[in-house]
PDB file of C-alpha atoms in Angstrom:
ATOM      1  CA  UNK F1293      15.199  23.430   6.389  1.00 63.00           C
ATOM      2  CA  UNK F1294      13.038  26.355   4.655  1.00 63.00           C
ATOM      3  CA  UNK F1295      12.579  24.061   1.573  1.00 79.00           C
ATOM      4  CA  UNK F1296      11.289  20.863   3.630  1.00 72.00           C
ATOM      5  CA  UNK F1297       8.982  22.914   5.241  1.00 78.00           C
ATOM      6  CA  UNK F1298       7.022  24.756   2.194  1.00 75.00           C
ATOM      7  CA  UNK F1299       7.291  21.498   0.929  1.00 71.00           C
ATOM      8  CA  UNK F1300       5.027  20.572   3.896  1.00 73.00           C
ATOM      9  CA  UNK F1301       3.031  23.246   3.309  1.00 74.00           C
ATOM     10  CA  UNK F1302       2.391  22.842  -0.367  1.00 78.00           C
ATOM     11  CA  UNK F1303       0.840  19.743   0.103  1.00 81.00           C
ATOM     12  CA  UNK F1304      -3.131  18.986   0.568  1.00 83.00           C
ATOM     13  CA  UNK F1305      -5.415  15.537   1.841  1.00 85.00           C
ATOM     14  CA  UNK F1306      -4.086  13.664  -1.632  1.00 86.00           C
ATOM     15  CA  UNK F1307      -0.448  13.815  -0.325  1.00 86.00           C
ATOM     16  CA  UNK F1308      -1.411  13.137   3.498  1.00 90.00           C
ATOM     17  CA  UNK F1309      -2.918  10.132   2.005  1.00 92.00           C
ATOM     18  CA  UNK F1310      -0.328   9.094   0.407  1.00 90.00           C
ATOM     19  CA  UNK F1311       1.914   9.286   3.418  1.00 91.00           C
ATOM     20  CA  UNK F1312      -0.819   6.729   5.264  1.00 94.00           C
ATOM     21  CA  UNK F1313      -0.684   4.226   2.215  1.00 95.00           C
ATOM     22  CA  UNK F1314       3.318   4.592   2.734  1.00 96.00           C
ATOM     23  CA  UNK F1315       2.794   3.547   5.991  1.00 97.00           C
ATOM     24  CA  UNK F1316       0.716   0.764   5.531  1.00 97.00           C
ATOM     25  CA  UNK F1317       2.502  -0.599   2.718  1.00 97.00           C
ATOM     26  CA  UNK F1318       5.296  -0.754   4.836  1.00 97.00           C
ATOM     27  CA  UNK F1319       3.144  -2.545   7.966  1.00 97.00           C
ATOM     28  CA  UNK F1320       1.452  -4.671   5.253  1.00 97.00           C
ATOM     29  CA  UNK F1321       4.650  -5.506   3.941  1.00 96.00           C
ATOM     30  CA  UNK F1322       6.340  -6.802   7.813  1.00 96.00           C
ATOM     31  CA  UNK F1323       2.620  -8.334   8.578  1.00 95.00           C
ATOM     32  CA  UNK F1324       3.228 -10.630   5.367  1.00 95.00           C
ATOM     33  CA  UNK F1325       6.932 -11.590   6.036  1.00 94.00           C
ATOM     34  CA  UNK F1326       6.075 -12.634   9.154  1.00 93.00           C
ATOM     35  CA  UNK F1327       3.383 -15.072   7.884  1.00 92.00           C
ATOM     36  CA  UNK F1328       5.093 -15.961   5.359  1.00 90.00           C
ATOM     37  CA  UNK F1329       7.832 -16.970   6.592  1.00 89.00           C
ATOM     38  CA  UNK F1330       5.997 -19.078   9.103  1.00 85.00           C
ATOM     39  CA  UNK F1331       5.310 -21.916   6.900  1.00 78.00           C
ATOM     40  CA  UNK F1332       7.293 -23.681   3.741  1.00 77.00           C
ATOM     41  CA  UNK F1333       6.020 -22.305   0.793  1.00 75.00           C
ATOM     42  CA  UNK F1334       3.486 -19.476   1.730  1.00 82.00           C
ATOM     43  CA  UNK F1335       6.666 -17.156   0.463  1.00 88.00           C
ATOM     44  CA  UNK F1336       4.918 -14.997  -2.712  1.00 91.00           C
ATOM     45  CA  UNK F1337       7.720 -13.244  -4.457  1.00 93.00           C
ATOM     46  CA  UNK F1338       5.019 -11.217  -6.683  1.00 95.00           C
ATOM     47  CA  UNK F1339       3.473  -9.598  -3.333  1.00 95.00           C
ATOM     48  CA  UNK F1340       6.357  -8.441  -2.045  1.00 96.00           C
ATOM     49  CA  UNK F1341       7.426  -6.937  -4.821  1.00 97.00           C
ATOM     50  CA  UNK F1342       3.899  -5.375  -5.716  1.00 97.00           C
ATOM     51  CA  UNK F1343       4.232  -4.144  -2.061  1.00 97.00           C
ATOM     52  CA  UNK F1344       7.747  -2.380  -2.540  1.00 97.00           C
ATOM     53  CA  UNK F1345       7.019  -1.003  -5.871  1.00 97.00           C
ATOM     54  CA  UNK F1346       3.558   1.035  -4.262  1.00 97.00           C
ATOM     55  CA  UNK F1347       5.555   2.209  -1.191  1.00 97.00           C
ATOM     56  CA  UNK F1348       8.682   3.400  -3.774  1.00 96.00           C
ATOM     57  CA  UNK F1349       5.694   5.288  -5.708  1.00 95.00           C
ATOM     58  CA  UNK F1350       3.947   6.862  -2.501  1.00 92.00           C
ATOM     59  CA  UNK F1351       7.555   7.981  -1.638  1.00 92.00           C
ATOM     60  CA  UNK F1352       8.220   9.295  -5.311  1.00 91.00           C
ATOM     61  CA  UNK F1353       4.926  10.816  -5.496  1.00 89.00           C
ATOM     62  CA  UNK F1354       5.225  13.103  -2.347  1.00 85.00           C
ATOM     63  CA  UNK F1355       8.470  14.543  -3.511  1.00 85.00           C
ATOM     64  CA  UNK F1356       7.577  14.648  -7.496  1.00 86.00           C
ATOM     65  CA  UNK F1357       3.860  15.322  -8.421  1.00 84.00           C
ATOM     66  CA  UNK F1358       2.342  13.755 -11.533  1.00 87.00           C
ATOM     67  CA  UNK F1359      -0.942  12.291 -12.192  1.00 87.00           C
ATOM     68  CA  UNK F1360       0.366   8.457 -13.019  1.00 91.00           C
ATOM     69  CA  UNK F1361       1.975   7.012  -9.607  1.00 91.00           C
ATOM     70  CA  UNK F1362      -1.188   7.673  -7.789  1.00 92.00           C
ATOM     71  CA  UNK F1363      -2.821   4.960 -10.326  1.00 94.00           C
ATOM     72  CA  UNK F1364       0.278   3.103 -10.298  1.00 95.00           C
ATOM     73  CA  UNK F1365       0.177   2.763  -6.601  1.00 95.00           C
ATOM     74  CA  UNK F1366      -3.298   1.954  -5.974  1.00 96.00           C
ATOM     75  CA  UNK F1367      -2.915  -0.580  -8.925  1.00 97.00           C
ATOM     76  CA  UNK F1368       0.088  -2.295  -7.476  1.00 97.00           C
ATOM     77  CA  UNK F1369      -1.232  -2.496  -4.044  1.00 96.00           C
ATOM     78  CA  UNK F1370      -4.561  -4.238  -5.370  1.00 97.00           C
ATOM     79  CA  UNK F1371      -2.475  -6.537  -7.171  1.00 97.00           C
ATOM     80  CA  UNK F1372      -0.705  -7.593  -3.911  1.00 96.00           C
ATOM     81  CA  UNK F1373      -4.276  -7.944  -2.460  1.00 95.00           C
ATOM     82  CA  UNK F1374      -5.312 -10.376  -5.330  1.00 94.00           C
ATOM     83  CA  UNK F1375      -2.179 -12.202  -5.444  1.00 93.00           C
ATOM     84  CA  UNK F1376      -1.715 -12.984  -1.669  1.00 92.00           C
ATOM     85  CA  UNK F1377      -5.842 -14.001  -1.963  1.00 87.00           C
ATOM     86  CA  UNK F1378      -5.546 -16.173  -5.060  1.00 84.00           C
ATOM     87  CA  UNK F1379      -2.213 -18.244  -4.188  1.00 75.00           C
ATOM     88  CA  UNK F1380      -1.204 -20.298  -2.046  1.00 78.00           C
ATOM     89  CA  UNK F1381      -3.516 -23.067  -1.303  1.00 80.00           C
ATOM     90  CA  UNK F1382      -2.422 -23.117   2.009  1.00 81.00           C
ATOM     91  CA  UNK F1383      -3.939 -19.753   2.366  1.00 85.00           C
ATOM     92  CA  UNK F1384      -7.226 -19.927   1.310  1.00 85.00           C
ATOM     93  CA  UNK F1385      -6.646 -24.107   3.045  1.00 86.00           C
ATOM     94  CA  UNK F1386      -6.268 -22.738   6.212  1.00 88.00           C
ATOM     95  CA  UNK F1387      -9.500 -20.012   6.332  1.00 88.00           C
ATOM     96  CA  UNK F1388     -11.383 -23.228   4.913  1.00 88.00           C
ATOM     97  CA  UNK F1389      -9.894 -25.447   8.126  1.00 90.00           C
ATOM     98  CA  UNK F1390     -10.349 -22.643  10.432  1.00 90.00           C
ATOM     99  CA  UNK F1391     -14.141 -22.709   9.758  1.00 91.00           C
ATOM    100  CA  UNK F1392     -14.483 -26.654   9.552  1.00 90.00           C
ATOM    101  CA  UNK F1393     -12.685 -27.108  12.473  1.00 89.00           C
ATOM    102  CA  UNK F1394     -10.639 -29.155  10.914  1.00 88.00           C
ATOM    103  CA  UNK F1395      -6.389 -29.846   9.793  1.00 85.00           C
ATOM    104  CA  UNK F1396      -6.758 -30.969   5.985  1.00 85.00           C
ATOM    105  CA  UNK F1397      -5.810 -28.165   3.356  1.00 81.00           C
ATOM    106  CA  UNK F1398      -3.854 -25.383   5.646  1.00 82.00           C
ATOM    107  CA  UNK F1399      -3.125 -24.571   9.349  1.00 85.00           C
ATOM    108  CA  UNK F1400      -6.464 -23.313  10.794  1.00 87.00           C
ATOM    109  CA  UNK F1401      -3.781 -21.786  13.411  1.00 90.00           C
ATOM    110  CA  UNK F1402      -2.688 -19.612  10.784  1.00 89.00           C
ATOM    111  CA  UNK F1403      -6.431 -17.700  10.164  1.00 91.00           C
ATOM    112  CA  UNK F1404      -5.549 -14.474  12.537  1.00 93.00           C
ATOM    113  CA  UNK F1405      -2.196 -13.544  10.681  1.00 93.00           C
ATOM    114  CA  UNK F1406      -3.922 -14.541   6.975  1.00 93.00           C
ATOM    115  CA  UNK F1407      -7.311 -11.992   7.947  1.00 94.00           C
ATOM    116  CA  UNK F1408      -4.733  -9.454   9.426  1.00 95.00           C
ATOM    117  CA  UNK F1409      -3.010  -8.985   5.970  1.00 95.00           C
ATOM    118  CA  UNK F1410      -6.008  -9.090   3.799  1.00 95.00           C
ATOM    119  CA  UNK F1411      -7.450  -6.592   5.935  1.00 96.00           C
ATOM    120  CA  UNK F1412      -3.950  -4.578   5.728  1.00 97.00           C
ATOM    121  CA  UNK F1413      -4.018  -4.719   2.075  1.00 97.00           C
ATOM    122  CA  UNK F1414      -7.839  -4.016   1.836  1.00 97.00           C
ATOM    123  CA  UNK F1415      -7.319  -0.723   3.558  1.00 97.00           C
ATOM    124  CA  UNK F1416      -3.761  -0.089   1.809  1.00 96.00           C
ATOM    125  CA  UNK F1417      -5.551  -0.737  -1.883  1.00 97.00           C
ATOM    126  CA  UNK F1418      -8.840   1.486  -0.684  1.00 97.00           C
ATOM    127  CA  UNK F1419      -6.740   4.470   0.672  1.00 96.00           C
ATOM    128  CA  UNK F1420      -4.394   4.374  -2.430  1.00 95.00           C
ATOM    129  CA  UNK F1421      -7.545   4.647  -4.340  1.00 95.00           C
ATOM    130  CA  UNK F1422      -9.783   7.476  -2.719  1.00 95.00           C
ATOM    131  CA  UNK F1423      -5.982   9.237  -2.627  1.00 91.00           C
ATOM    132  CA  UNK F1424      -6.086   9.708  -6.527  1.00 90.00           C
ATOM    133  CA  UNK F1425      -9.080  11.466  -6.298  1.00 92.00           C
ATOM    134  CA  UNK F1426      -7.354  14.490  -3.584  1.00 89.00           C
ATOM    135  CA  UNK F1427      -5.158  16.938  -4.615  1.00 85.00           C
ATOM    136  CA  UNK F1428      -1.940  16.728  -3.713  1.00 83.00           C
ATOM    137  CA  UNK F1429      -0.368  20.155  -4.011  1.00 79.00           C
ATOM    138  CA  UNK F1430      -1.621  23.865  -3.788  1.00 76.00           C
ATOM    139  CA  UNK F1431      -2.775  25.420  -6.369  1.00 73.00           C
ATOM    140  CA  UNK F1432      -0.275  28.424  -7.463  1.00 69.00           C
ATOM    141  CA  UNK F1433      -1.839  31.876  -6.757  1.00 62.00           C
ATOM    142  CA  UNK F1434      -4.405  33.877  -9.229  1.00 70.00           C
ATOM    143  CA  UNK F1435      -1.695  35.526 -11.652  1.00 64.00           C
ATOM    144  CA  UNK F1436       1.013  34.142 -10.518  1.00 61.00           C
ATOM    145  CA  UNK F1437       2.992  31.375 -12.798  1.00 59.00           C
ATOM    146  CA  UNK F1438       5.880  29.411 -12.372  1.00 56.00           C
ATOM    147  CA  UNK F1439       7.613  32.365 -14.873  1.00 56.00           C
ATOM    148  CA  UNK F1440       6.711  35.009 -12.919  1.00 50.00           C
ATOM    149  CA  UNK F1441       8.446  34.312  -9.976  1.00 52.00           C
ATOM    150  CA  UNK F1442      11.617  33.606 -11.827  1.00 51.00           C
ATOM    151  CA  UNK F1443      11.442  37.193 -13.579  1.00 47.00           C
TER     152      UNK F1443
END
């Protein structure tokens, strides 16, 4: 119990941030499944992986500081944003249809859920990114080194 809380209190903004990309990886993540899953085909393998692997590195990162999942996380999560924007053509289809008003490329029914998750992963990519830039843990005390306590 004494560990997980100066834990807590080691951490700074970068590691709170991290905890809010966790959480909408993981929102992002259920958002997508349940599109989709609506439709034949809209399944993307790539995203939900992309998604898994930055929630595993915000979860790895708030236990295990380095400097590279931070980049790895933001870089995975953008991926996800570019490959759930680039592919299917029933995605992009059904924003098209939704603004012509017409049923040719996509499901114009389907433009809420599709704006929903590219919003979701907008805000996921953009918080994983300004995160990198926070620190993440204290600082160790003038004269003080991880030696010294030890001794």
């Amino acid at each position: 119990m004494m560990d997980m809380l100066s834990l807590i209190r080691s951490k700074r903004a970068g590691a709170y941030i991290g905890i809010g990309v966790f959480v909408m990886t993981i929102v992002s993540l259920v958002v997508y499944l349940v599109y989709a899953t609506s439709l034949e085909g809209l399944i993307m393998p790539w995203v939900i992986v992309l998604l898994l692997l930055t929630a595993a590195a915000e979860a790895v990162q708030f236990f295990f500081d380095n400097n590279y999942t931070p980049i790895a996380a933001a870089g995975c999560s953008m991926a996800a944003l570019g490959c759930f924007a680039a592919a299917p053509p029933a995605t992009i289809g059904s924003i098209v249809d939704h603004f012509q008003n017409i049923v040719m490329f996509g499901n114009p029914e389907k433009f809420g859920i599709i704006i929903a998750v590219l919003v979701l992963l907008l805000i996921t990519s953009i918080a994983a990114i300004v995160g990198c830039f926070f620190p993440r843990v204290a600082a160790p005390a003038p004269g003080k080194t991880e030696n010294s306590e030890a001794e």
